[in-house]
Every structure is written in C-alpha cells, then in structure tokens.
XYZ file of C-alpha atoms in Angstrom:
746
model
C 0.408 67.752 16.650
C -2.668 67.480 14.921
C -1.054 65.238 11.934
C -0.935 62.164 14.813
C -3.651 63.157 16.567
C -6.314 60.467 16.125
C -9.415 60.210 13.216
C -12.774 60.139 14.597
C -14.442 56.613 14.480
C -16.410 56.287 11.390
C -18.741 53.686 10.606
C -17.955 51.036 8.011
C -20.945 51.597 6.085
C -19.654 55.496 6.329
C -19.827 56.491 2.524
C -23.145 55.181 1.876
C -24.912 57.759 4.630
C -27.581 59.983 2.858
C -29.923 62.023 4.009
C -30.865 62.685 7.684
C -28.456 60.409 8.564
C -25.530 61.737 7.020
C -26.603 65.309 8.657
C -26.452 62.970 12.087
C -23.892 62.420 11.748
C -22.457 65.785 10.059
C -23.600 67.415 14.106
C -21.351 64.321 15.532
C -18.117 64.789 14.787
C -18.710 69.024 13.238
C -21.032 70.322 14.970
C -24.267 72.366 14.573
C -22.795 75.133 12.547
C -21.288 72.411 9.760
C -24.745 70.642 10.164
C -26.517 73.859 8.621
C -24.208 74.470 6.404
C -24.379 71.548 4.513
C -28.036 71.934 4.648
C -27.587 75.940 3.296
C -25.488 74.125 0.093
C -27.479 71.089 -0.458
C -24.707 68.785 0.424
C -27.233 65.735 1.652
C -24.613 62.598 0.957
C -21.043 61.929 1.571
C -20.830 61.520 -2.132
C -21.440 65.032 -2.614
C -19.149 66.360 -0.074
C -16.189 64.562 -0.999
C -16.589 65.939 -4.255
C -16.861 69.352 -3.560
C -14.573 69.677 -0.951
C -12.712 72.348 -1.916
C -15.289 74.805 -2.360
C -17.074 74.734 1.174
C -15.157 76.276 3.827
C -13.831 80.203 1.133
C -17.688 80.765 0.742
C -16.826 81.824 4.350
C -14.834 84.840 2.697
C -17.683 86.195 0.940
C -20.831 87.917 1.803
C -23.839 85.042 1.018
C -27.277 86.659 2.382
C -27.864 83.097 3.075
C -24.795 82.396 4.979
C -24.626 85.390 7.546
C -25.715 83.996 10.760
C -23.574 80.156 10.032
C -20.936 83.094 9.009
C -21.413 84.514 12.246
C -21.700 81.427 14.614
C -18.609 79.772 12.505
C -15.962 83.265 11.992
C -13.717 85.132 14.158
C -15.082 88.909 13.092
C -12.103 92.185 12.648
C -12.876 95.459 12.336
C -11.604 95.837 9.592
C -14.182 93.568 8.025
C -11.403 90.725 8.071
C -13.016 87.044 9.118
C -11.258 83.569 9.681
C -13.402 80.188 11.168
C -12.810 79.058 14.523
C -9.313 76.951 14.788
C -11.885 73.679 16.421
C -14.243 74.199 13.828
C -11.609 73.510 11.029
C -9.635 71.055 13.006
C -12.504 69.019 13.603
C -14.157 69.845 9.445
C -10.257 68.410 8.278
C -10.419 65.112 10.761
C -13.706 64.382 9.180
C -12.758 64.953 5.808
C -9.355 63.076 6.111
C -11.193 59.705 7.131
C -13.665 60.447 5.098
C -11.119 59.997 2.344
C -8.866 56.566 4.782
C -12.449 55.141 4.164
C -12.695 55.991 0.475
C -9.149 54.827 -0.104
C -9.203 51.357 1.182
C -12.220 50.351 -0.366
C -10.796 50.910 -3.504
C -8.024 49.347 -2.965
C -10.277 45.927 -1.842
C -12.315 46.857 -5.178
C -8.983 46.788 -7.327
C -8.383 43.514 -4.956
C -10.544 41.549 -6.352
C -11.510 42.956 -9.642
C -8.128 41.359 -10.508
C -8.818 37.549 -8.589
C -11.360 37.553 -10.863
C -9.813 38.792 -13.332
C -6.995 36.097 -12.737
C -9.088 33.545 -11.808
C -10.754 34.231 -15.374
C -7.749 33.167 -17.140
C -6.644 30.808 -14.771
C -9.636 28.953 -15.374
C -9.925 29.380 -19.045
C -5.765 28.537 -19.182
C -7.317 24.993 -17.318
C -10.002 24.343 -20.344
C -7.298 25.599 -22.989
C -5.179 22.903 -21.127
C -7.997 20.316 -20.907
C -8.499 20.706 -24.913
C -5.102 20.870 -26.001
C -3.593 18.436 -23.774
C -3.848 14.085 -24.067
C -6.119 11.657 -21.560
C -2.693 10.716 -20.462
C -1.400 14.413 -18.829
C -4.994 15.148 -18.526
C -4.935 12.051 -16.029
C -1.758 12.912 -14.839
C -2.778 16.193 -13.128
C -6.324 15.748 -12.896
C -6.168 16.193 -9.257
C -4.590 19.844 -9.557
C -7.344 21.233 -11.680
C -9.718 20.062 -10.015
C -8.420 21.267 -6.802
C -7.208 24.899 -7.687
C -10.307 24.798 -9.859
C -12.071 24.269 -6.349
C -9.674 27.049 -4.087
C -10.993 29.488 -7.286
C -14.579 29.231 -6.153
C -14.695 29.200 -2.536
C -12.242 32.084 -3.038
C -14.362 34.927 -3.926
C -17.311 33.570 -1.023
C -18.369 34.033 2.654
C -16.778 31.471 4.659
C -20.066 29.882 5.136
C -20.648 29.719 2.140
C -17.390 27.200 1.112
C -18.046 24.356 -1.239
C -15.777 21.228 -1.791
C -16.167 18.575 -4.649
C -15.806 14.386 -3.481
C -11.985 14.230 -4.839
C -10.805 17.069 -2.683
C -12.999 15.499 -0.217
C -11.061 12.479 -0.526
C -8.322 14.960 -0.287
C -8.697 16.116 2.938
C -9.532 12.842 4.377
C -6.157 11.291 3.415
C -4.239 14.090 4.424
C -5.872 13.817 7.769
C -5.231 9.918 7.972
C -2.260 10.287 6.555
C -0.556 13.440 8.176
C -2.256 13.167 11.374
C -4.123 16.456 12.615
C -1.600 18.590 12.988
C -0.202 18.372 9.173
C -3.497 18.777 7.991
C -4.957 22.010 10.262
C -1.319 23.684 8.827
C -2.595 22.712 5.555
C -5.852 25.643 5.670
C -3.994 27.843 6.645
C -1.812 28.704 4.362
C -4.483 27.829 1.966
C -7.912 29.152 2.495
C -10.498 28.057 0.761
C -8.263 24.721 0.205
C -9.370 22.021 2.382
C -12.840 21.370 5.204
C -12.616 22.583 8.427
C -12.574 19.527 10.912
C -15.749 19.393 12.322
C -16.562 19.035 8.127
C -14.524 16.253 7.799
C -15.144 14.532 10.955
C -18.288 14.426 9.726
C -17.659 13.106 6.419
C -15.564 10.075 7.790
C -18.646 9.048 10.613
C -20.813 8.795 7.104
C -18.028 6.312 5.525
C -18.822 4.763 7.855
C -15.459 1.938 8.481
C -16.085 1.184 11.877
C -14.590 -1.770 12.549
C -15.554 -4.107 16.020
C -13.413 -6.263 17.243
C -13.309 -10.059 16.432
C -16.616 -8.984 13.811
C -16.031 -10.667 10.566
C -17.261 -7.407 8.219
C -18.598 -9.949 4.790
C -21.342 -7.969 4.822
C -19.179 -4.836 4.421
C -16.599 -8.011 1.529
C -19.857 -8.603 -0.047
C -19.963 -4.546 -0.517
C -16.626 -4.307 -1.386
C -17.103 -7.097 -4.173
C -19.694 -5.904 -5.738
C -17.913 -1.808 -5.747
C -14.994 -3.492 -7.600
C -16.802 -7.056 -9.953
C -13.713 -9.064 -8.647
C -14.397 -12.753 -8.309
C -11.120 -14.626 -6.692
C -9.282 -13.943 -3.414
C -5.996 -14.128 -1.489
C -6.792 -14.632 1.994
C -3.512 -13.951 4.298
C -3.260 -13.792 8.359
C -1.091 -12.791 10.578
C -0.955 -11.733 13.617
C 1.542 -8.271 15.705
C 2.657 -7.474 19.305
C -0.059 -5.026 21.698
C -0.320 -3.934 24.916
C -1.775 -5.475 26.933
C -4.332 -2.891 28.248
C -8.658 -3.228 28.588
C -10.547 -0.488 27.622
C -14.052 0.690 27.072
C -15.663 1.028 23.572
C -18.718 3.489 25.063
C -20.476 4.106 21.045
C -20.842 0.085 21.335
C -20.794 -0.567 25.366
C -18.122 -3.417 24.922
C -14.591 -4.043 26.280
C -11.902 -4.725 24.426
C -8.285 -6.201 25.294
C -9.671 -10.225 26.505
C -8.029 -13.122 24.863
C -10.703 -13.956 21.981
C -12.752 -17.220 23.163
C -12.218 -19.959 19.879
C -14.425 -22.527 19.375
C -12.872 -24.976 17.364
C -10.611 -22.666 16.461
C -13.692 -19.727 15.688
C -13.645 -16.533 17.137
C -17.023 -16.299 19.274
C -17.921 -12.878 18.912
C -20.136 -10.681 21.752
C -18.615 -11.754 24.452
C -17.477 -8.515 25.483
C -20.642 -7.416 26.350
C -22.136 -7.215 30.362
C -24.000 -4.914 32.327
C -22.860 -6.361 35.893
C -20.080 -4.931 37.775
C -18.952 -8.265 39.092
C -19.119 -10.320 36.123
C -17.014 -7.502 34.633
C -14.117 -8.489 37.989
C -14.743 -12.249 37.529
C -13.460 -11.230 33.383
C -10.243 -9.609 35.200
C -9.493 -11.933 37.845
C -9.677 -14.885 35.275
C -9.432 -13.889 31.481
C -6.533 -13.847 30.071
C -5.222 -10.389 28.701
C -4.507 -10.487 25.008
C -0.574 -9.808 24.323
C -1.606 -10.407 20.451
C -3.635 -9.098 18.112
C -4.619 -11.216 14.884
C -5.453 -9.785 11.815
C -7.043 -11.387 8.343
C -7.257 -9.305 5.102
C -8.439 -10.216 2.010
C -5.823 -9.150 -1.191
C -8.323 -9.414 -4.397
C -7.213 -10.710 -7.490
C -7.770 -7.933 -10.237
C -6.695 -8.125 -14.151
C -6.922 -4.723 -14.331
C -5.925 -3.472 -10.834
C -2.897 -5.475 -10.155
C -2.137 -3.070 -6.907
C -5.840 -2.740 -5.336
C -5.760 -1.917 -2.032
C -6.538 -5.052 0.615
C -9.830 -5.468 2.679
C -9.529 -6.103 6.453
C -11.733 -8.606 7.415
C -11.770 -8.804 10.902
C -9.638 -7.944 13.935
C -9.005 -10.014 17.605
C -7.053 -9.310 20.682
C -5.280 -13.567 21.113
C -3.073 -15.279 24.199
C -1.606 -17.241 21.615
C -2.138 -20.497 22.853
C -4.031 -21.785 19.524
C -3.492 -24.515 17.713
C -2.681 -25.964 14.374
C -6.560 -27.371 13.945
C -7.898 -23.996 14.528
C -5.748 -22.616 11.976
C -7.111 -25.014 9.697
C -11.404 -24.654 10.942
C -11.098 -20.852 10.742
C -9.671 -21.044 7.232
C -12.747 -23.635 6.119
C -15.584 -21.550 7.920
C -13.522 -18.271 6.602
C -13.831 -20.176 3.084
C -17.565 -20.606 3.105
C -18.592 -17.543 4.920
C -16.735 -16.043 2.099
C -18.306 -18.037 -0.764
C -21.749 -16.109 1.118
C -20.518 -13.079 -0.042
C -19.831 -14.241 -3.566
C -15.588 -13.940 -3.562
C -13.740 -17.368 -4.040
C -10.912 -17.725 -1.807
C -7.962 -20.036 -3.569
C -5.059 -19.189 -1.483
C -4.691 -18.429 1.835
C -0.704 -16.803 2.552
C 1.144 -16.183 6.277
C 3.842 -16.574 7.518
C 6.672 -20.077 8.755
C 4.718 -20.140 11.707
C 4.315 -23.811 12.589
C 1.484 -24.066 13.326
C -0.060 -21.449 9.715
C 2.396 -24.227 8.284
C 1.036 -27.030 9.816
C -2.566 -25.926 8.119
C -0.878 -24.539 5.401
C -2.513 -25.927 1.835
C -1.548 -23.148 -0.690
C 0.480 -20.631 -0.722
C 3.207 -18.980 2.073
C 4.170 -15.822 1.663
C 7.227 -15.325 -0.858
C 8.112 -11.767 0.382
C 8.403 -13.482 4.045
C 10.267 -16.910 2.114
C 12.957 -14.608 1.126
C 13.421 -13.021 4.083
C 13.837 -15.969 6.191
C 16.496 -17.555 4.240
C 18.582 -14.277 3.778
C 18.703 -14.335 7.201
C 19.633 -17.492 7.924
C 22.825 -17.116 5.480
C 23.199 -13.760 7.652
C 22.583 -14.796 11.340
C 25.812 -17.258 11.408
C 24.128 -19.559 13.828
C 23.658 -22.299 11.534
C 26.752 -23.591 8.120
C 24.967 -23.673 5.281
C 27.412 -26.801 3.396
C 27.299 -27.308 0.038
C 29.854 -29.199 -1.541
C 33.190 -28.174 -0.417
C 32.287 -24.813 0.737
C 30.257 -22.938 2.867
C 27.505 -20.230 2.524
C 29.108 -17.299 3.890
C 28.925 -13.790 3.905
C 32.173 -13.019 4.477
C 32.800 -13.569 0.812
C 29.847 -10.633 -0.050
C 31.557 -8.783 2.112
C 34.996 -9.635 0.307
C 32.906 -8.505 -2.772
C 32.469 -5.424 -1.303
C 35.912 -4.142 -0.397
C 37.314 -4.963 -3.449
C 35.459 -4.251 -6.078
C 33.584 -1.145 -6.837
C 30.088 0.023 -6.323
C 29.639 0.362 -9.235
C 30.004 -3.240 -10.271
C 28.006 -4.864 -7.009
C 25.574 -2.116 -6.148
C 26.156 -2.907 -2.497
C 26.851 -1.212 0.669
C 28.312 -2.832 3.967
C 24.894 -2.605 5.536
C 22.808 -4.726 3.207
C 24.723 -8.143 4.752
C 23.846 -6.826 8.553
C 22.984 -9.712 10.382
C 20.539 -7.374 12.874
C 18.814 -5.951 9.995
C 15.868 -8.662 9.402
C 12.572 -7.666 8.078
C 14.987 -5.212 5.248
C 13.425 -6.856 2.214
C 15.316 -4.255 -0.192
C 19.086 -5.398 0.796
C 17.870 -9.029 0.304
C 16.935 -7.621 -3.211
C 19.437 -6.127 -3.689
C 22.185 -9.121 -3.199
C 20.105 -11.199 -5.389
C 20.711 -9.222 -8.928
C 22.727 -11.479 -11.531
C 25.909 -9.425 -11.683
C 26.487 -9.725 -8.037
C 26.188 -13.713 -8.944
C 28.522 -12.952 -11.559
C 31.176 -10.431 -9.524
C 31.431 -13.792 -7.359
C 32.817 -15.779 -9.680
C 36.247 -13.843 -9.491
C 36.530 -14.568 -5.321
C 37.735 -18.095 -4.055
C 35.689 -19.989 -2.394
C 32.311 -18.302 -3.343
C 31.229 -20.961 -5.187
C 28.260 -22.261 -2.313
C 26.940 -19.133 -1.581
C 26.802 -18.399 -5.817
C 24.538 -21.263 -5.711
C 21.936 -19.981 -2.520
C 21.959 -16.504 -3.932
C 20.636 -18.338 -7.234
C 17.781 -19.896 -5.029
C 17.014 -16.796 -3.401
C 17.377 -15.145 -6.863
C 15.219 -17.842 -7.831
C 12.296 -17.446 -5.817
C 12.091 -13.992 -6.221
C 11.674 -14.456 -10.044
C 8.602 -16.994 -9.128
C 7.340 -15.459 -7.096
C 7.850 -10.827 -6.145
C 8.867 -10.364 -9.457
C 5.528 -8.667 -11.172
C 8.117 -8.546 -15.085
C 8.312 -12.579 -14.780
C 6.482 -14.067 -17.317
C 4.268 -17.228 -16.832
C 6.335 -20.372 -17.912
C 9.672 -18.514 -16.641
C 7.876 -18.728 -13.450
C 7.762 -22.440 -13.664
C 11.233 -22.864 -14.745
C 12.097 -20.790 -11.619
C 10.249 -22.136 -8.759
C 10.510 -25.562 -9.575
C 14.230 -25.326 -10.185
C 14.343 -23.393 -6.451
C 12.826 -26.736 -5.705
C 15.191 -29.389 -6.910
C 18.667 -27.044 -5.962
C 16.613 -28.053 -2.399
C 16.901 -31.747 -3.259
C 19.730 -31.783 -4.612
C 21.325 -30.349 -1.703
C 19.018 -31.898 0.812
C 19.942 -34.961 -1.173
C 23.627 -35.199 -1.321
C 23.626 -33.618 3.019
C 21.933 -37.231 3.460
C 24.615 -39.577 0.880
C 27.454 -37.416 1.905
C 29.966 -39.063 4.349
C 31.548 -37.871 7.614
C 34.749 -38.240 7.093
C 34.094 -36.273 3.646
C 33.586 -32.878 4.912
C 35.641 -30.706 7.794
C 36.066 -31.687 11.094
C 33.771 -28.446 11.980
C 30.905 -29.667 10.203
C 31.380 -32.898 10.305
C 30.402 -32.016 14.360
C 27.187 -30.385 13.431
C 23.592 -32.090 12.855
C 22.947 -32.206 9.566
C 19.590 -29.828 10.070
C 22.283 -27.303 10.718
C 23.645 -28.085 7.318
C 20.773 -26.693 5.285
C 18.483 -24.174 4.942
C 14.923 -24.860 8.199
C 12.941 -27.349 7.941
C 10.262 -24.932 7.112
C 11.532 -22.721 4.044
C 11.741 -26.021 3.030
C 8.086 -26.614 3.044
C 7.369 -23.258 1.899
C 10.128 -23.678 -1.523
C 8.049 -26.648 -2.074
C 4.305 -25.672 -1.630
C 4.281 -22.908 -3.362
C 6.222 -24.822 -6.562
C 2.896 -27.091 -6.008
C 0.392 -23.751 -5.041
C 1.648 -22.365 -8.824
C 0.863 -25.646 -10.659
C -2.201 -25.996 -9.018
C -3.634 -22.615 -10.295
C -2.096 -22.372 -13.978
C -3.760 -25.563 -14.824
C -7.074 -24.816 -13.014
C -6.348 -21.463 -14.886
C -5.711 -23.244 -17.710
C -8.513 -25.648 -17.340
C -10.717 -22.033 -17.493
C -12.398 -23.767 -13.270
C -10.188 -19.704 -12.470
C -10.352 -16.334 -14.264
C -7.060 -14.518 -16.233
C -6.328 -12.669 -12.659
C -5.666 -16.000 -10.393
C -2.630 -15.285 -12.434
C -1.674 -12.456 -10.994
C 1.073 -14.716 -8.227
C 2.678 -11.295 -6.650
C -0.199 -10.959 -4.643
C -0.102 -14.275 -3.025
C 1.595 -12.821 -0.158
C 0.422 -11.213 2.972
C 2.687 -8.359 2.622
C -0.671 -6.481 3.206
C -0.848 -6.979 6.617
C 2.850 -6.149 6.899
C 1.962 -2.560 5.775
C -1.226 -2.576 7.802
C 0.492 -2.643 10.932
C 3.506 -0.448 9.858
C 0.213 2.516 8.826
C -1.083 2.110 12.582
C 1.385 1.846 14.453
C 2.993 5.787 12.242
C -0.151 7.277 12.982
C 0.488 8.102 16.328
C 0.945 11.786 15.590
C 4.646 14.112 15.427
C 4.529 14.151 19.365
C 3.732 10.652 20.091
C 6.672 9.031 20.847
C 4.474 5.363 21.054
C 4.657 3.201 18.272
C 2.656 0.149 20.076
C -0.707 0.154 20.735
C -3.699 -1.420 22.745
C -6.357 -3.310 20.627
C -8.403 -0.938 20.759
C -6.334 1.749 18.942
C -5.662 -0.470 15.801
C -9.064 -0.685 15.180
C -10.457 3.312 15.715
C -6.366 3.400 13.050
C -8.008 0.395 11.203
C -10.940 2.423 10.384
C -9.347 5.092 9.167
C -6.761 3.252 7.041
C -9.841 1.953 5.675
C -11.592 5.156 4.323
C -8.064 5.025 3.039
C -8.121 1.877 1.209
C -11.426 2.913 -0.469
C -10.861 6.273 -2.129
C -7.052 4.016 -3.055
C -9.556 1.713 -4.808
C -11.789 4.431 -6.060
C -9.152 7.226 -7.581
C -7.229 5.457 -10.770
C -4.754 7.356 -9.452
C -4.494 4.718 -6.583
C -2.631 2.056 -8.693
C 1.059 1.941 -7.899
C 3.094 2.940 -11.251
C 5.865 0.692 -11.293
C 9.295 1.187 -11.974
C 9.842 -1.030 -14.695
C 6.583 -2.106 -16.758
C 4.582 -4.375 -15.046
C 3.951 -7.829 -16.981
C 0.343 -7.605 -18.897
C -1.388 -10.943 -18.500
C -2.790 -10.907 -22.212
C -4.418 -12.194 -24.674
C -0.696 -12.659 -25.806
C 0.421 -14.399 -22.631
C -2.519 -17.097 -22.017
C -2.052 -17.475 -26.089
C 1.637 -18.513 -24.669
C 0.597 -20.197 -21.785
C -2.334 -22.860 -23.765
C 0.355 -24.044 -26.217
C 2.757 -24.654 -23.020
C -0.464 -26.732 -22.392
C -2.329 -27.903 -25.553
C -3.319 -31.085 -26.871
C -1.160 -32.608 -29.556
C -0.133 -35.695 -31.472
C 3.199 -37.593 -31.945
C 3.984 -40.954 -33.478
C 5.161 -42.888 -30.635
C 8.294 -44.190 -32.297
C 9.711 -40.402 -33.152
C 12.389 -39.512 -30.562
C 13.160 -36.119 -29.822
C 16.424 -34.604 -29.648
C 17.900 -30.748 -28.927
C 19.033 -28.952 -31.874
C 22.186 -27.490 -30.380
C 23.753 -30.294 -28.004
C 25.038 -33.344 -29.436
C 24.808 -35.266 -26.147
C 21.768 -34.638 -25.563
C 19.112 -37.035 -23.899
C 16.389 -39.093 -26.470
C 13.749 -40.221 -24.302
C 12.028 -44.325 -25.066
C 10.026 -43.994 -26.728
C 8.063 -46.763 -25.936
C 7.980 -45.957 -22.018
C 4.509 -45.499 -20.632
C 4.566 -43.925 -17.420
C 0.786 -45.247 -15.710
C 1.633 -48.544 -16.960
C 4.758 -48.781 -14.510
C 2.969 -47.976 -11.568
C 0.762 -49.894 -9.618
C -2.798 -49.993 -9.589
C -2.947 -48.742 -6.406
C -0.181 -45.665 -6.696
C -1.140 -42.775 -4.453
C -1.072 -40.513 -7.701
C -3.585 -41.848 -9.034
C -6.107 -39.304 -7.178
C -3.920 -36.400 -8.156
C -3.065 -36.859 -11.486
C -7.254 -36.932 -12.080
C -6.949 -33.666 -13.777
C -4.448 -33.869 -16.216
C -5.048 -37.197 -17.848
C -5.143 -35.436 -20.983
C -1.127 -35.151 -21.281
C 0.338 -38.092 -22.740
C 3.699 -39.121 -21.412
C 5.013 -38.481 -25.198
C 3.460 -34.968 -24.616
C 4.708 -33.953 -21.358
C 8.500 -35.217 -22.722
C 8.255 -33.522 -25.439
C 6.698 -30.138 -22.883
C 9.132 -30.184 -21.471
C 12.009 -30.948 -23.604
C 11.079 -27.309 -25.642
C 12.800 -25.544 -23.082
C 16.334 -26.660 -23.178
C 17.283 -24.503 -19.988
C 15.734 -27.335 -17.928
C 18.058 -29.857 -18.907
C 21.203 -27.300 -19.102
C 20.119 -26.220 -15.719
C 20.379 -29.736 -14.305
C 23.509 -30.831 -15.793
C 25.792 -27.703 -14.377
C 23.632 -28.488 -10.420
C 24.354 -32.332 -10.877
C 27.977 -30.919 -11.194
C 27.816 -28.559 -8.901
C 27.070 -31.586 -6.303
C 29.050 -34.230 -7.747
C 25.690 -36.529 -8.269
C 27.143 -39.825 -10.374
C 25.551 -39.207 -14.543
C 21.912 -41.472 -13.285
C 20.760 -38.227 -11.464
C 21.027 -35.599 -14.104
C 18.132 -38.242 -16.037
C 16.205 -38.646 -12.890
C 16.138 -35.574 -12.112
C 15.089 -34.775 -16.173
C 12.649 -36.672 -15.670
C 11.686 -35.644 -12.472
C 11.258 -31.689 -13.928
C 9.328 -32.861 -16.633
C 6.598 -35.429 -14.612
C 6.640 -32.866 -11.160
C 5.916 -30.045 -13.298
C 2.795 -31.064 -14.672
C 1.456 -32.897 -11.642
C 2.224 -30.804 -9.199
C 2.174 -33.338 -6.536
C 4.740 -35.574 -4.051
C 3.415 -37.981 -5.978
C 4.883 -36.686 -9.405
C 8.497 -37.525 -7.875
C 7.179 -41.179 -7.623
C 6.089 -41.379 -10.747
C 9.167 -39.520 -12.468
C 11.295 -42.014 -10.194
C 9.739 -44.894 -11.082
C 10.081 -44.235 -15.204
C 13.562 -43.623 -14.168
C 14.711 -46.930 -13.429
C 17.105 -44.950 -10.438
C 17.871 -47.055 -6.547
C 14.999 -46.820 -4.080
C 17.965 -44.835 -1.630
C 17.808 -41.832 -4.010
C 14.414 -40.863 -3.983
C 13.923 -38.054 -0.468
C 10.571 -36.670 -0.545
C 10.468 -33.594 1.589
C 13.686 -34.681 3.688
C 12.746 -38.067 4.157
C 14.030 -41.493 2.368
C 11.387 -43.051 1.169
C 10.835 -46.906 0.251
C-alpha cells in the first residue's frame, strides 16, 4: 500500500542541494530527528546521501554515544534492549530516498540522450562533410538543400527554442512552403520536425521585408529595374491577359484606397491614384456612378536569358477593368509600356496575348503559341465548323476510330484526349500531334484531311513551343503552317460548289476554314520569327532573343491558376476579388524571386533542351552569310532528276515597280541577292518536297509548284506580305492566284 502512496514533491534542482539548504529539505520531508542525524553523520549534500543511504539506518542498531539522544527520540525500546525505528519516520525517509533516485535516474537518461544526440550529430556532420568532399559537383547541387536543411536542424536541436537560427536557404524554403501549401500545411511541419522551420510570426516578418507589395493600377517600373539588375538580362517579352473576378469593392487600410472599381483609361494608359478619397459623399458617388470591375487585366514580363531559359516571369502591374476598351487603347498602352521599360534599361522585343480581336488588331509581333494550338484544336473538336480539305473533312471520328481499332501502344491516346468540352487541356492537344499518330491514321479511310490538319498543328507546335527545335527547323515549320493555310484557303476560293458535297456547298466558306484570328496569328508569328532571326543575325538583338518558346503569355495563365489555388484546403472558393488577387500576387512575386535566385528553380526538361550555343549560331550564320555565285550557274538537286532549274537571268528586284510596297520592308536584307536567295532555298530540299506533296493533296495545277517554291524562297527571307507579291511577280503566275491574308489582291 505504501508503494502506491504518492512521492513527496521535490524541486527539479534538488540533486544540487547542499549545506543549510539540504538540511532544511531533510527537516521538511523527514523531520527534525533525521536533520540532526545528518548533521552528526556529516552528510551535508544530496550526493552524499545517495551514496551512503544503505549505511544510515543500521547505525541505530549499535549504541553510539553521539547518537544516544537521536536514538532515544527516533526509536522504540524493548525491555530486553532491542530497538526499532519508528514506522512513520522510516516511511518518510524511504519515500524521500525513492524520489531522489527517480529524479537522479531521469537526469541520467536525459544526459545519455543528449550525449547520444551529440554523437549522432557529430557523426552526421562528418558524414555530410565526407559526402561533400567525395561526391561530384552535380551530386552536391542535387542535395545541397538537403544538407543545409538537416544541418540547420542539427544546430537547433541542442539549443533553446528562443535561440533557433535559420540559414537563408531554409528561410527561402519556409517562405515557399507557406506560399504554396498555405498556413495549415506549414504549421504541420514544425510540429513533427522541431527546429526545422521558422515560427509563423518570424515568417510573416520575413515576407514583409521582401517588399513585394503590389498596388492596383501601379506599374512597378522601379522593381523592374531592380529585377533587371539582379538577373542581368537585356530583352524581355511582354504579355497581357485578363481573367474574371468577383465584382466587389474592398478597402485597403494600409494604402487607404478602395479597390474593385474599373480603372479609368486615358488613351489606353492607366490613371493611378484615382481610388483615394477622404469624403463619404465622393465614395457614395463612386458607388452610384462608377462601374465595378468584372475583369482583372495583368501585365507580365518574361525575361529572355540564354543561360536560364525557364526564368520566372515578373508581374509588372494589375488593375480592374470593365472590358470596354478598344484596340487603339491597347496599342497606346503597349507603346507607353515599351517606352517606360526602356527607361528601366529593359527592351521589349515582343508583345504576346491571346486571340481576342481587339488584341489582334493591335498585334505587331506575336501571339501566344499555346493559345494558337488550343484554338486550332478546338476548331476541330467543337463540331460547329466543317473543315473541308479536298473531298474529306477534318473530323475527330477518324481519331476515335483509331483509338477503337488499334492498340494504345500504337497511338497512346484515350477518348478524353478528343473530348470537346475540355477546351484548355494543352497536354491532350500535344498528344495528338505525335508523328506516330499521323502515320497510324494512314490506315483509316477518309483520314487525309485530318492528317493534313494535324500536320498544320504539329508545325505550329514545333515552330513555337518545342524547346528542342533548331532555328532553321523553326523557320521551316512556321512557313509550312503558313502555306498550308494559304493553299487551303486558295483552294476554297477557287473550288466550284458542284465539285464539293451538297452538305458543304450550302455552308459559307468561312465555316470550311479555320477562324480568321487563328489564320492571322499563324502568319504574324511567322513574320515575327523571321524578323527576330534577322535582327539577331545583324547583331541588333542578343542571341537570347532566339528563345522562341518563351514568346507566349502562359506566365499569365500560370499566375491566374496559382492565385486560385492559394485559397487553402478548407476553402471551396476558387475565384477572387481584385484586392484578393493583389495580396496573393505579393506572395507569388516572393516565390518567383526565390526561384530566380536558386539554380534549382530552373525546371529540368525531360529531354535535353536545345542550347543556343556557338554551333547553332554558326549554323544560323551559314544559312544567311553573303556568298558569291556565277550568274550563269544553275543549281540542281542531287537526289531528284526532275529538279527545278532556276533561271539565271532573273533579277527579281528589277521586275518590281519603283513604287513597290516591299522597298521599305526589305531594307535590312538588301545585301542578299536573288541568286543567294535561290541558293538558300535549294540547300533545303525538304521545302520543295513538302510543297510538291501539298500541291498533289489539294489538286493544284502544275504552275502552283513553282509559284509556291518561289514564295517560300523569297517570303522566308523578306518576312513580309510584300515578299509574296515579289515572288508571284517573279514566277509570272495569274493574278487571280494572288491571295494575301484571305483576300484576292490585284
């Protein structure tokens, strides 16, 4: 029963008691008798008491003169001289000794744990140092954060919680985890890994120091200049897009502004500072008369850096709009952004956005290639239009037949890849562009039109999206897509209604072709591609400008997607107001800075990405360098006896009128003679073979082959609409064959 009796309460530092403090403790827990006994036995510390505890009680069995008074008070005496320690005193002493032993055992265990931990930390640190010393640089780069993270835990685990310290890379990891995973995910990690991550209060302070505050309708040109200096880039691609937001006005106490009203535009340029007021009547008037923004317009900058092709984009500005602007407003705004960016030592080489008609009217350089591919794919899937090529129709039925009749190992497709409702799934769009699928469709009856259309899609993807395509192949595929569209449209203009099926003859020719915005985008991107290549060749732009896969507005789509995904695991709301987006954009900007500062922030492609190095530059220069040939020399293909012989006495420039529209557009290529252009084309026999195949597929007359051959040769060098007229004039073809941007030109 005594064993279950609770032990006396003792202080945590009881093992260090000595002298008067020790005697007071003995008197308090065991009584005055044991205090006097300890004094007589010269036991003045807890340490001595634990060492001689077995020799204390037996002293009462012998008659010591010094203990006569203590023995008389502490023991019971019999007539025969036998003595016995009083049970109460014995119980108090035993409980006290047992408590001291428990505390002593716990401290021994703690010391052993600390010693073992120190030994493990010591061994781990030696292991890390040994690994860093023995492994290659690549292995150290792959595990650099792991080493830093575990070393940080080892350093903190032996310290007090208030003395935890964190390295810069661990702080960046903590910020990234908090931004990407949210508060709940962040709090879960420190609970299981003490000393691993910053506390929430410390983390919020570090985010505030990042100074990534983004205000509505404020363009961050100062931050752009700092971004340019930190990453050391010269050129960038500007992208613009909008997304729907919740129509709600909110107040920001930090900036004393009201967000959620449509931003007023003055000639397309944003007026900032309009959302501040100190008067209630003014605010009331705003609510009654001003439009609330139902769209959020965002501007991003994508740096073009040769050594870092996957650098994160920079958010330049964001503001709410009511979607009532015009194309001229867009053009004025782009000019203003271009000029202000130059003041920050950043040169914009292209503006990229989707196929909105207003953006299309203002477009000068390029449209987003991902949007373009998705638009072409949706045109085939949605079933509203009947894309007619020769006697066949572009249809998903042949692809569906391929899925049902052949093994997935042949094509790798599933039925959801051709699901019309999934309009923005570019991954499924990319899957149907593989060469294996186009080849497999040859065994499906009536698949000719679909194969030509997929070839068009494939050329767009290879020219503008794929990172591994060489520069020359990009030019080839861009103009292959352009002239597939031109031949297709020309055939639709020339074909008679009685030559096509009755169902198609009742439809307008616009519904038998791709959309007008998509056609414009294909041609404008090809112009942009050649123009950029010529500027790089003339050394007006750096080699990093050849990063064509970055000429797109997908950074905006990623920003919208990431902002919606930051709502947290306990929230079902995926949309946001303008104010909520700006707060989330602050965090995304911090995350982008962390990715840009870290080498691991550069995404690794599954396949080896094309490096624009000296070899590719030399290949590019060889295609455009000045060479001299004899004027009477003809050039024939080595592998085709029926190759076309170019007339040596042709002078293309001489056939043009003095007021030809191509004079201004070809100033930069005046050094390239007609014979050099013909030689440039003839070095790539694939052009001629490709055009012959297209001519046969569409049933065009024989003269069209020479026409298209000369068009590609001149147009790909000039990079202008006038280049077509130049080539047509040189080929001496009928004027009714001249089709420029969907209209017959005289």
